[in-house]
Short mmCIF file of N, CA and C in Angstrom, two decimals:
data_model
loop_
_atom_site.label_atom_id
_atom_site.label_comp_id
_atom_site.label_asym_id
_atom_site.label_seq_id
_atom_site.Cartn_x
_atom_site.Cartn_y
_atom_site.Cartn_z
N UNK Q 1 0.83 -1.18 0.00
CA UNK Q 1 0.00 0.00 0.00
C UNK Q 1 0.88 1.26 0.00
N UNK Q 2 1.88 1.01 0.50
CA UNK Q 2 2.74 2.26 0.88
C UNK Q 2 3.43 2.76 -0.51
N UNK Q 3 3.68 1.63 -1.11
CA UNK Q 3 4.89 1.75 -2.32
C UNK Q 3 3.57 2.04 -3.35
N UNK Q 4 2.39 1.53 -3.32
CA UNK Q 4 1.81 2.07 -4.38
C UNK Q 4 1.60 3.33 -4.47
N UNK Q 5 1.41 4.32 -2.63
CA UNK Q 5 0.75 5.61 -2.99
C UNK Q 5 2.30 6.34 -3.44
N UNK Q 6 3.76 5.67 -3.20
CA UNK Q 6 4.46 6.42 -3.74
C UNK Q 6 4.53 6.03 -4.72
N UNK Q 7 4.42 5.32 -5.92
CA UNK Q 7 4.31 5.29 -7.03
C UNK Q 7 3.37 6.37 -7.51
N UNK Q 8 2.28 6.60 -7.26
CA UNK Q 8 1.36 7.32 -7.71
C UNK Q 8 1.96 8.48 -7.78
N UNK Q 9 2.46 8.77 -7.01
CA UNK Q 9 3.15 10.52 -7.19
C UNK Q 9 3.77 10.43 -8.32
N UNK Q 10 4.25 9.35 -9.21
CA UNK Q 10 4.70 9.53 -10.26
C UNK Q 10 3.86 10.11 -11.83
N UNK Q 11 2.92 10.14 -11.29
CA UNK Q 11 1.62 10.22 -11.98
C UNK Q 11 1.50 9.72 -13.71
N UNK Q 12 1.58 10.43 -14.56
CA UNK Q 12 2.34 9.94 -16.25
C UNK Q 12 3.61 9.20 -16.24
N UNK Q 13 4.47 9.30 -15.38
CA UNK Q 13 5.28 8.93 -15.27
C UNK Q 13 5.33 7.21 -15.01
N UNK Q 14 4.18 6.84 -14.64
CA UNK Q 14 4.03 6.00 -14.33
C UNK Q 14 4.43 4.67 -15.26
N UNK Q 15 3.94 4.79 -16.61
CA UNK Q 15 4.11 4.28 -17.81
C UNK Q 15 5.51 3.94 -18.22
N UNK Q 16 5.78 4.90 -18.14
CA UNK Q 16 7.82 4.96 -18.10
C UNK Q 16 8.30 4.03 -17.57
N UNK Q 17 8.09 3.93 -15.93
CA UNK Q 17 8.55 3.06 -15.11
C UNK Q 17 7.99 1.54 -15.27
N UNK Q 18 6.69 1.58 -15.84
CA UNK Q 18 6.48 0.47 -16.08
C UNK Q 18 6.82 -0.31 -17.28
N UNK Q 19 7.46 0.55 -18.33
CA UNK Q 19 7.98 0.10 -19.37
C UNK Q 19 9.56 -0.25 -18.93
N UNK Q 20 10.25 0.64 -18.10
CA UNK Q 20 11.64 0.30 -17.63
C UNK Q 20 11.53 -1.41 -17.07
N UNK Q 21 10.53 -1.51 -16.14
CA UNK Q 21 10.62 -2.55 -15.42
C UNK Q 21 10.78 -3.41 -16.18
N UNK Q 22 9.21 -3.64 -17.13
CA UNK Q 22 8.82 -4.77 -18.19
C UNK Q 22 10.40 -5.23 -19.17
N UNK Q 23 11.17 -4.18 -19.29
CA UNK Q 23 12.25 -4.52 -20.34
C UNK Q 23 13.43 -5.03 -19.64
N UNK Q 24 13.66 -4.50 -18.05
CA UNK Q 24 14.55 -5.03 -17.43
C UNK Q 24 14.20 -6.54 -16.89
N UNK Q 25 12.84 -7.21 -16.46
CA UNK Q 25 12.49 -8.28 -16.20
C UNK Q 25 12.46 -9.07 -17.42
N UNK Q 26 12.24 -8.83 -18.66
CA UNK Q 26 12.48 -9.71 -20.19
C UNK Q 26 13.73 -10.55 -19.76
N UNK Q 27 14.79 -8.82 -19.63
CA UNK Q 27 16.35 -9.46 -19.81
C UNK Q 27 16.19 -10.19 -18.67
N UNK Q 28 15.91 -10.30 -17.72
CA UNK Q 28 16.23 -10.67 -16.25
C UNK Q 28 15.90 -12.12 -17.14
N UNK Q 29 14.69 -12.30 -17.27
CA UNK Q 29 14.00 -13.52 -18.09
C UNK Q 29 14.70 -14.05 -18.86
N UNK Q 30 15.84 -13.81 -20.03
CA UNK Q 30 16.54 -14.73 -20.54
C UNK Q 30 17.88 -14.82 -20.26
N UNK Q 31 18.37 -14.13 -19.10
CA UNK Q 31 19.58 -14.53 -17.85
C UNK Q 31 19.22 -16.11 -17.40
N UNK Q 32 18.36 -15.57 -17.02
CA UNK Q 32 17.99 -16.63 -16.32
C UNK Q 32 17.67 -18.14 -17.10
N UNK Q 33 16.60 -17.57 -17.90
CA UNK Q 33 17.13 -19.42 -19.06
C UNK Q 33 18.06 -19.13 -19.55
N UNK Q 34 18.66 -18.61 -19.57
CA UNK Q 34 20.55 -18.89 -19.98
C UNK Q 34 21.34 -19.64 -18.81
N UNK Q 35 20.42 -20.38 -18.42
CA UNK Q 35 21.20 -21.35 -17.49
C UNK Q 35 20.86 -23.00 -17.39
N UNK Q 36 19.69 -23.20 -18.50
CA UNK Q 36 19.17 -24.21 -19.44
C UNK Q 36 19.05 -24.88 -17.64
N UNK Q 37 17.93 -24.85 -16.76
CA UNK Q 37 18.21 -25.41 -15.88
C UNK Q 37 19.24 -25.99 -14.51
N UNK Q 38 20.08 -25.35 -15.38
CA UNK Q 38 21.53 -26.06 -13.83
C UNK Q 38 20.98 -24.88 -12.82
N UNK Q 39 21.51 -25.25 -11.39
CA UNK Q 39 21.52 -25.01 -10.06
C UNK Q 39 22.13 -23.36 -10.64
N UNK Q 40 21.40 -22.23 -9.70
CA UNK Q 40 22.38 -21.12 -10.05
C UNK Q 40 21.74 -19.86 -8.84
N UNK Q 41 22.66 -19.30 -8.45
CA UNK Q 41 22.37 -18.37 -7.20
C UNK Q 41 21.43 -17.19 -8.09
N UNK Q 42 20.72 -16.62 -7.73
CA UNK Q 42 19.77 -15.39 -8.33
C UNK Q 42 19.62 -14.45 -7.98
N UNK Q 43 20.57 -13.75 -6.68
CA UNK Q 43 20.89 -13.02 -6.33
C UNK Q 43 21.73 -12.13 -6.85
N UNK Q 44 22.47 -12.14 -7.36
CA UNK Q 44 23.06 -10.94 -8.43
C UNK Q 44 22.35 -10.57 -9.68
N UNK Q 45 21.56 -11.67 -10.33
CA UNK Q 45 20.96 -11.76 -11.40
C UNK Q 45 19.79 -10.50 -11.07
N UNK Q 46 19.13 -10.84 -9.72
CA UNK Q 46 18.39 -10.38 -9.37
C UNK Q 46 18.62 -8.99 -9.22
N UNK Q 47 19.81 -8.50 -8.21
CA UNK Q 47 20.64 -7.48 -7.80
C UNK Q 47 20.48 -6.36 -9.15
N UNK Q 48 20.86 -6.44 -10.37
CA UNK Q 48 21.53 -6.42 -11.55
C UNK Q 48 20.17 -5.67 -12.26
N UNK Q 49 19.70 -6.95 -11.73
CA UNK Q 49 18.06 -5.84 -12.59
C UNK Q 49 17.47 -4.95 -12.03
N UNK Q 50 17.21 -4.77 -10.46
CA UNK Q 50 16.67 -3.51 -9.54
C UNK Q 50 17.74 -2.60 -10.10
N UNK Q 51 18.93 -2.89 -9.55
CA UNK Q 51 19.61 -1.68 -9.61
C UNK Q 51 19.70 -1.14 -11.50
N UNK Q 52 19.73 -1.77 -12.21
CA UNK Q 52 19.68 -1.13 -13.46
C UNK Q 52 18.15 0.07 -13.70
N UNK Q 53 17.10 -0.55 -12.95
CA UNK Q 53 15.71 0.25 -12.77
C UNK Q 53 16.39 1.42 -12.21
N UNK Q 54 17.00 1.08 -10.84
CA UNK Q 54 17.32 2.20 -9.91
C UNK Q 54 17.74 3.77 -10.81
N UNK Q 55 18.85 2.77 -11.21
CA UNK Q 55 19.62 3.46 -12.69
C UNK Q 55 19.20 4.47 -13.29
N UNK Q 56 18.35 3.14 -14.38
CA UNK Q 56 17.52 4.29 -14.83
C UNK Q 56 16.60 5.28 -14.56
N UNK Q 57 16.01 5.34 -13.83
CA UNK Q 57 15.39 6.30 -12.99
C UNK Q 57 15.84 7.49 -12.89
N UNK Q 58 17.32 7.10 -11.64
CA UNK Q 58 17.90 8.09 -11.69
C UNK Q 58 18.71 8.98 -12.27
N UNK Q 59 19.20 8.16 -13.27
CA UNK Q 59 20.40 8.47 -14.47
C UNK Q 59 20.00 8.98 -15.19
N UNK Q 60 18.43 8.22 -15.64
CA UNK Q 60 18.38 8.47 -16.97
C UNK Q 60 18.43 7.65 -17.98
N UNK Q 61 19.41 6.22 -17.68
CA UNK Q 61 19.68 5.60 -18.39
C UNK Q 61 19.81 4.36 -18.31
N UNK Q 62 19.92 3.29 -18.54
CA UNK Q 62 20.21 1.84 -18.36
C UNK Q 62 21.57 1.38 -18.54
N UNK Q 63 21.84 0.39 -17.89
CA UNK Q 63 23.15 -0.16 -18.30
C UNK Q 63 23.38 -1.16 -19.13
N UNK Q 64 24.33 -2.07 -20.24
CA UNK Q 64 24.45 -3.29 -20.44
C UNK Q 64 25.08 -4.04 -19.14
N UNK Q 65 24.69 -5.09 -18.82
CA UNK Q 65 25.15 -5.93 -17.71
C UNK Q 65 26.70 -6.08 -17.09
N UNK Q 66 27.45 -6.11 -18.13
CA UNK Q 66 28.64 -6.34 -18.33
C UNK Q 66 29.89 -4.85 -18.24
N UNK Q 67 28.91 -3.68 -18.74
CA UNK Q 67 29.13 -2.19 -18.55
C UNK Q 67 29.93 -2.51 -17.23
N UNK Q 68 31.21 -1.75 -17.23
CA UNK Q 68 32.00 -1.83 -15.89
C UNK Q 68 31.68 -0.17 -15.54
N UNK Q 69 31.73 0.59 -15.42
CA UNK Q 69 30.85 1.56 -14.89
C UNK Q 69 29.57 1.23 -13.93
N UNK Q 70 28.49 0.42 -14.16
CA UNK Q 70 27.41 -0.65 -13.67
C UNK Q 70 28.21 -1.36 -12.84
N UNK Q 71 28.98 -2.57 -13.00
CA UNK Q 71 29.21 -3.36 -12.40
C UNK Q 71 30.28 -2.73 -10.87
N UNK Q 72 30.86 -1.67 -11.19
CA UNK Q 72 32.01 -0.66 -10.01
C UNK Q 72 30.71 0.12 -9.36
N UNK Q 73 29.42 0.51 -9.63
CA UNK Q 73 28.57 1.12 -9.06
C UNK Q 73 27.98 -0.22 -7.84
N UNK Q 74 27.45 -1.53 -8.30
CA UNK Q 74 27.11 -2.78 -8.03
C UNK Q 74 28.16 -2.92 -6.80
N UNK Q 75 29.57 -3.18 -7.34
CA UNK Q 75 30.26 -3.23 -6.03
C UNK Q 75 30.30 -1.93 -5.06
N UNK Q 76 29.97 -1.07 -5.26
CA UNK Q 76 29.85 0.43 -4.15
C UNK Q 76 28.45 0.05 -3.24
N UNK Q 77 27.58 -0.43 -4.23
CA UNK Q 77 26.30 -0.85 -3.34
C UNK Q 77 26.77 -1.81 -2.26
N UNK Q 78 27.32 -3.25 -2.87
CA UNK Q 78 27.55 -4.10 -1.76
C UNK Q 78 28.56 -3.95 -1.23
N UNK Q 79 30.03 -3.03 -1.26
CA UNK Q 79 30.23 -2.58 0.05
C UNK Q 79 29.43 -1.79 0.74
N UNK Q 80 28.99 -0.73 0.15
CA UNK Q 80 28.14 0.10 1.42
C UNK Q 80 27.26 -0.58 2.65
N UNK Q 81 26.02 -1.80 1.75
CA UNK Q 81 25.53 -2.56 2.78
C UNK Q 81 26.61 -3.58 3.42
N UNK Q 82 27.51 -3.95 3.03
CA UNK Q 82 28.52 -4.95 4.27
C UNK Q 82 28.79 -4.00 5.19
N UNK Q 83 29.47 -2.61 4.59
CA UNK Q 83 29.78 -2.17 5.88
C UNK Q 83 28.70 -1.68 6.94
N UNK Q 84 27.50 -1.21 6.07
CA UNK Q 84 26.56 -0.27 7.01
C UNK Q 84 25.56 -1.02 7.40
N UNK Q 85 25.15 -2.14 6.57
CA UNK Q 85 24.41 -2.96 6.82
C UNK Q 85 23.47 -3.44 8.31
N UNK Q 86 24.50 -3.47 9.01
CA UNK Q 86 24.25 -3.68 10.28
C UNK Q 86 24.23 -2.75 11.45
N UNK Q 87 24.03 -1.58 10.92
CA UNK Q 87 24.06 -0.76 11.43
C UNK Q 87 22.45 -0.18 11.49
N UNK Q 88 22.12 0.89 12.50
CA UNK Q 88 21.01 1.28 12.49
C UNK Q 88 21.39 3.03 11.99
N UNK Q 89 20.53 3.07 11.41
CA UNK Q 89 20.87 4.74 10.14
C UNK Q 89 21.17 5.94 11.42
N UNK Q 90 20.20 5.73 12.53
CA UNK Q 90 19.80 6.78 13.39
C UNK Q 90 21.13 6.74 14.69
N UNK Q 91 21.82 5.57 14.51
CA UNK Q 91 23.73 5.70 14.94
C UNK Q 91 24.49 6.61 14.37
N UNK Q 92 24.21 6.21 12.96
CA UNK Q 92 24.98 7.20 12.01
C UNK Q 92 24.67 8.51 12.07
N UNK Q 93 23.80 8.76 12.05
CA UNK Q 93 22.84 10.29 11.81
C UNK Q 93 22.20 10.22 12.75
N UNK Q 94 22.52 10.94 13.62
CA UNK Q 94 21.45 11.03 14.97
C UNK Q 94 20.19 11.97 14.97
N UNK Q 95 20.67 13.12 14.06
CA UNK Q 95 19.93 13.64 14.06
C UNK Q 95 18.46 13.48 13.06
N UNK Q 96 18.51 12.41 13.02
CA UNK Q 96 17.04 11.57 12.08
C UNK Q 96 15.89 11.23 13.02
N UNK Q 97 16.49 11.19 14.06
CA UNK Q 97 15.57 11.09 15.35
C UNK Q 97 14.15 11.93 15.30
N UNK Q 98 14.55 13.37 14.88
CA UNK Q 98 13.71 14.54 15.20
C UNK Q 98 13.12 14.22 14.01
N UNK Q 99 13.00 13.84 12.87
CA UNK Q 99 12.05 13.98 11.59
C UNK Q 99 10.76 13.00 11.93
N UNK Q 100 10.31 13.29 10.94
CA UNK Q 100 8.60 12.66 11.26
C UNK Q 100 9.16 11.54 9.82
#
């Protein structure tokens, strides 16, 4: 419910994002049978396609998978969560306390 009413603020925009998604889940879709069945972790696969949405969104633009620009952004994400991960935000930033 929450993520839909923020979607909605996207208003026309909406279409966009739903066309980003639809084209990033295709590819996600033949990653994935590109593995003709064998055993395979789906967590990066997975990783790979949010954050390319993220991407585009914010960029502007999409990545190819393999794009090392993408993939050095990918590793900045998963260091950030190893290191911060376990952390609570309002340690870091105390002053988050006071916001609503």
């Amino acid at each position: 419910k929450i993520a839909h009413s923020a979607l909605r603020m996207y208003g026309s925009g909406m279409k966009r994002l739903e066309g980003l998604i639809c084209s990033e889940v295709e590819l996600l879709a033949k990653r994935i049978s590109s593995y003709q069945g064998r055993p395979f972790n789906p967590k990066e696969d997975i990783q790979l396609a949010v954050l390319n949405v993220i991407c585009a969104i914010v960029y502007g633009e999409s990545y190819d998978i393999g794009d090392d620009e993408f993939l050095r952004i990918l590793k900045y994400n998963d260091d950030f969560i190893r290191l911060f991960g376990s952390y609570n935000i309002l340690d870091l930033i105390p002053l988050l306390r006071f916001l609503p």
